Short mmCIF file of C-alpha atoms in Angstrom, two decimals:
data_model
loop_
_atom_site.label_atom_id
_atom_site.label_comp_id
_atom_site.label_asym_id
_atom_site.label_seq_id
_atom_site.Cartn_x
_atom_site.Cartn_y
_atom_site.Cartn_z
CA UNK A 1 -47.20 -20.77 -11.89
CA UNK A 2 -44.12 -23.45 -10.96
CA UNK A 3 -44.05 -23.91 -15.09
CA UNK A 4 -43.49 -20.19 -16.32
CA UNK A 5 -40.13 -19.52 -17.83
CA UNK A 6 -40.27 -23.22 -19.12
CA UNK A 7 -39.01 -23.85 -22.51
CA UNK A 8 -39.08 -26.75 -25.47
CA UNK A 9 -36.49 -28.68 -25.92
CA UNK A 10 -33.74 -27.13 -23.25
CA UNK A 11 -35.91 -28.27 -20.48
CA UNK A 12 -37.36 -31.16 -22.12
CA UNK A 13 -35.21 -33.53 -23.72
CA UNK A 14 -33.74 -36.45 -21.67
CA UNK A 15 -36.49 -36.28 -19.17
CA UNK A 16 -38.76 -38.49 -17.63
CA UNK A 17 -41.54 -37.07 -19.70
CA UNK A 18 -40.06 -36.86 -22.57
CA UNK A 19 -40.97 -40.71 -22.86
CA UNK A 20 -44.43 -39.85 -21.48
CA UNK A 21 -45.67 -37.90 -24.08
CA UNK A 22 -45.17 -40.70 -26.43
CA UNK A 23 -48.48 -41.68 -25.67
CA UNK A 24 -49.91 -38.28 -26.75
CA UNK A 25 -48.87 -38.36 -30.35
CA UNK A 26 -51.81 -38.11 -32.72
CA UNK A 27 -51.74 -38.50 -36.79
CA UNK A 28 -53.91 -35.10 -38.33
CA UNK A 29 -54.59 -34.45 -42.35
CA UNK A 30 -54.77 -29.85 -42.21
CA UNK A 31 -54.75 -27.75 -45.33
CA UNK A 32 -51.93 -25.31 -45.40
CA UNK A 33 -53.23 -22.67 -47.70
CA UNK A 34 -50.41 -20.59 -48.27
CA UNK A 35 -48.47 -23.86 -49.70
CA UNK A 36 -51.25 -25.22 -51.08
CA UNK A 37 -50.94 -28.38 -49.60
CA UNK A 38 -52.50 -30.77 -47.57
CA UNK A 39 -50.87 -33.36 -45.67
CA UNK A 40 -51.05 -36.33 -42.64
CA UNK A 41 -48.64 -34.51 -39.67
CA UNK A 42 -47.44 -36.60 -36.94
CA UNK A 43 -47.42 -34.98 -33.96
CA UNK A 44 -48.00 -33.96 -30.23
CA UNK A 45 -50.82 -31.20 -28.88
CA UNK A 46 -49.31 -28.68 -27.18
CA UNK A 47 -51.69 -28.40 -24.80
CA UNK A 48 -50.27 -32.09 -23.89
CA UNK A 49 -46.25 -30.81 -23.60
CA UNK A 50 -47.66 -28.22 -21.15
CA UNK A 51 -49.23 -29.90 -19.16
CA UNK A 52 -46.90 -31.93 -19.04
CA UNK A 53 -44.35 -29.16 -17.62
CA UNK A 54 -46.58 -28.02 -15.29
CA UNK A 55 -48.76 -25.06 -17.24
CA UNK A 56 -52.10 -25.02 -15.01
CA UNK A 57 -55.18 -26.04 -16.80
CA UNK A 58 -58.90 -27.01 -16.81
CA UNK A 59 -60.44 -25.56 -13.26
CA UNK A 60 -57.11 -24.40 -12.08
CA UNK A 61 -56.57 -21.75 -15.40
CA UNK A 62 -58.21 -18.38 -13.45
CA UNK A 63 -56.83 -15.01 -12.84
CA UNK A 64 -53.28 -13.57 -12.95
CA UNK A 65 -52.80 -17.46 -14.87
CA UNK A 66 -55.00 -16.20 -17.65
CA UNK A 67 -52.46 -13.67 -18.84
CA UNK A 68 -50.23 -15.97 -19.43
CA UNK A 69 -48.45 -16.82 -23.24
CA UNK A 70 -46.73 -19.50 -24.77
CA UNK A 71 -44.41 -18.21 -27.16
CA UNK A 72 -43.57 -20.16 -29.97
CA UNK A 73 -39.78 -19.19 -32.32
CA UNK A 74 -38.64 -20.84 -35.13
CA UNK A 75 -34.68 -21.04 -35.99
CA UNK A 76 -34.98 -18.09 -38.42
CA UNK A 77 -36.07 -15.45 -35.49
CA UNK A 78 -40.31 -15.79 -36.22
CA UNK A 79 -42.09 -15.89 -33.94
CA UNK A 80 -46.17 -16.65 -32.98
CA UNK A 81 -47.65 -16.57 -29.57
CA UNK A 82 -50.84 -18.61 -27.93
CA UNK A 83 -52.24 -17.37 -24.34
CA UNK A 84 -52.74 -20.63 -22.05
CA UNK A 85 -57.08 -19.95 -22.21
CA UNK A 86 -56.36 -20.43 -25.75
CA UNK A 87 -55.63 -24.00 -25.69
CA UNK A 88 -56.67 -24.82 -22.76
CA UNK A 89 -59.84 -27.58 -24.14
CA UNK A 90 -62.22 -26.03 -21.67
CA UNK A 91 -62.18 -22.61 -22.41
CA UNK A 92 -61.16 -21.48 -25.97
CA UNK A 93 -59.92 -25.58 -26.99
CA UNK A 94 -58.21 -24.27 -29.50
CA UNK A 95 -56.12 -27.35 -31.96
CA UNK A 96 -52.29 -26.48 -31.78
CA UNK A 97 -49.81 -29.03 -32.75
CA UNK A 98 -45.96 -30.12 -32.75
CA UNK A 99 -45.63 -31.96 -35.76
CA UNK A 100 -42.38 -34.05 -36.71
CA UNK A 101 -42.98 -35.87 -38.99
CA UNK A 102 -45.07 -34.83 -42.75
CA UNK A 103 -46.80 -37.60 -44.88
CA UNK A 104 -44.97 -40.34 -43.21
CA UNK A 105 -41.65 -38.82 -43.41
CA UNK A 106 -39.85 -36.85 -40.94
CA UNK A 107 -38.97 -33.38 -41.09
CA UNK A 108 -35.81 -32.39 -42.02
CA UNK A 109 -33.57 -29.92 -41.42
CA UNK A 110 -32.90 -28.10 -44.88
CA UNK A 111 -31.01 -25.29 -46.32
CA UNK A 112 -32.46 -22.96 -48.60
CA UNK A 113 -36.55 -21.67 -48.87
CA UNK A 114 -38.16 -25.04 -48.17
CA UNK A 115 -36.45 -25.68 -44.54
CA UNK A 116 -39.26 -26.69 -42.51
CA UNK A 117 -37.79 -29.62 -39.50
CA UNK A 118 -36.95 -31.00 -37.08
CA UNK A 119 -40.30 -29.36 -35.77
CA UNK A 120 -43.33 -27.61 -36.82
CA UNK A 121 -46.17 -25.99 -35.64
CA UNK A 122 -49.30 -26.98 -36.97
CA UNK A 123 -52.62 -24.33 -36.08
CA UNK A 124 -55.54 -26.56 -38.89
CA UNK A 125 -58.48 -24.41 -37.72
CA UNK A 126 -56.31 -20.90 -38.50
CA UNK A 127 -57.84 -19.33 -42.01
CA UNK A 128 -54.82 -17.95 -42.94
CA UNK A 129 -51.13 -20.22 -41.58
CA UNK A 130 -49.08 -16.97 -40.05
CA UNK A 131 -49.60 -19.18 -36.67
CA UNK A 132 -48.10 -22.65 -38.75
CA UNK A 133 -44.32 -21.55 -37.43
CA UNK A 134 -41.51 -24.16 -39.68
CA UNK A 135 -38.43 -25.07 -37.98
CA UNK A 136 -39.34 -24.31 -33.72
CA UNK A 137 -36.58 -23.94 -32.23
CA UNK A 138 -38.00 -23.59 -28.80
CA UNK A 139 -41.44 -23.11 -26.96
CA UNK A 140 -41.50 -21.24 -24.10
CA UNK A 141 -44.21 -19.68 -21.37
CA UNK A 142 -43.97 -16.26 -20.47
CA UNK A 143 -46.66 -14.72 -17.89
CA UNK A 144 -47.59 -11.57 -18.17
CA UNK A 145 -45.59 -8.18 -17.40
CA UNK A 146 -49.07 -6.67 -16.26
CA UNK A 147 -49.57 -10.08 -14.43
CA UNK A 148 -47.24 -9.06 -12.10
CA UNK A 149 -47.13 -4.91 -11.80
CA UNK A 150 -49.23 -3.73 -9.08
CA UNK A 151 -52.11 -2.03 -10.44
#
């Protein structure tokens, strides 16, 4: 898979693709039950970033590529993962969003307990916001070790 090892934002910022993704911005209202707060987020669907990076989707998502994961890491080391099948519109169709602002205000790189920015991962359908990631540092595409090991 050509996108294996792709990492956001390192391989994304400053590329021609970065300006193309602006057309994918959406506004979503979601409730974070942990913070007991509903807000409007300006965000890009994670699947759009992955598609732009060349990660297989749709009919091209089959076989060993179904074991591929996306790992999101925060600057404090917190990590969550998603299978690319879970994110694909034709399979799991999970709405996972990369937000850069809340209620019209860009996330700031604050210090202390209220750190949020500059990017935040939003998963509106999750009943518990354990996969909402503040301070997103990297988004990596990782092939499952079992997909490359002989059976």
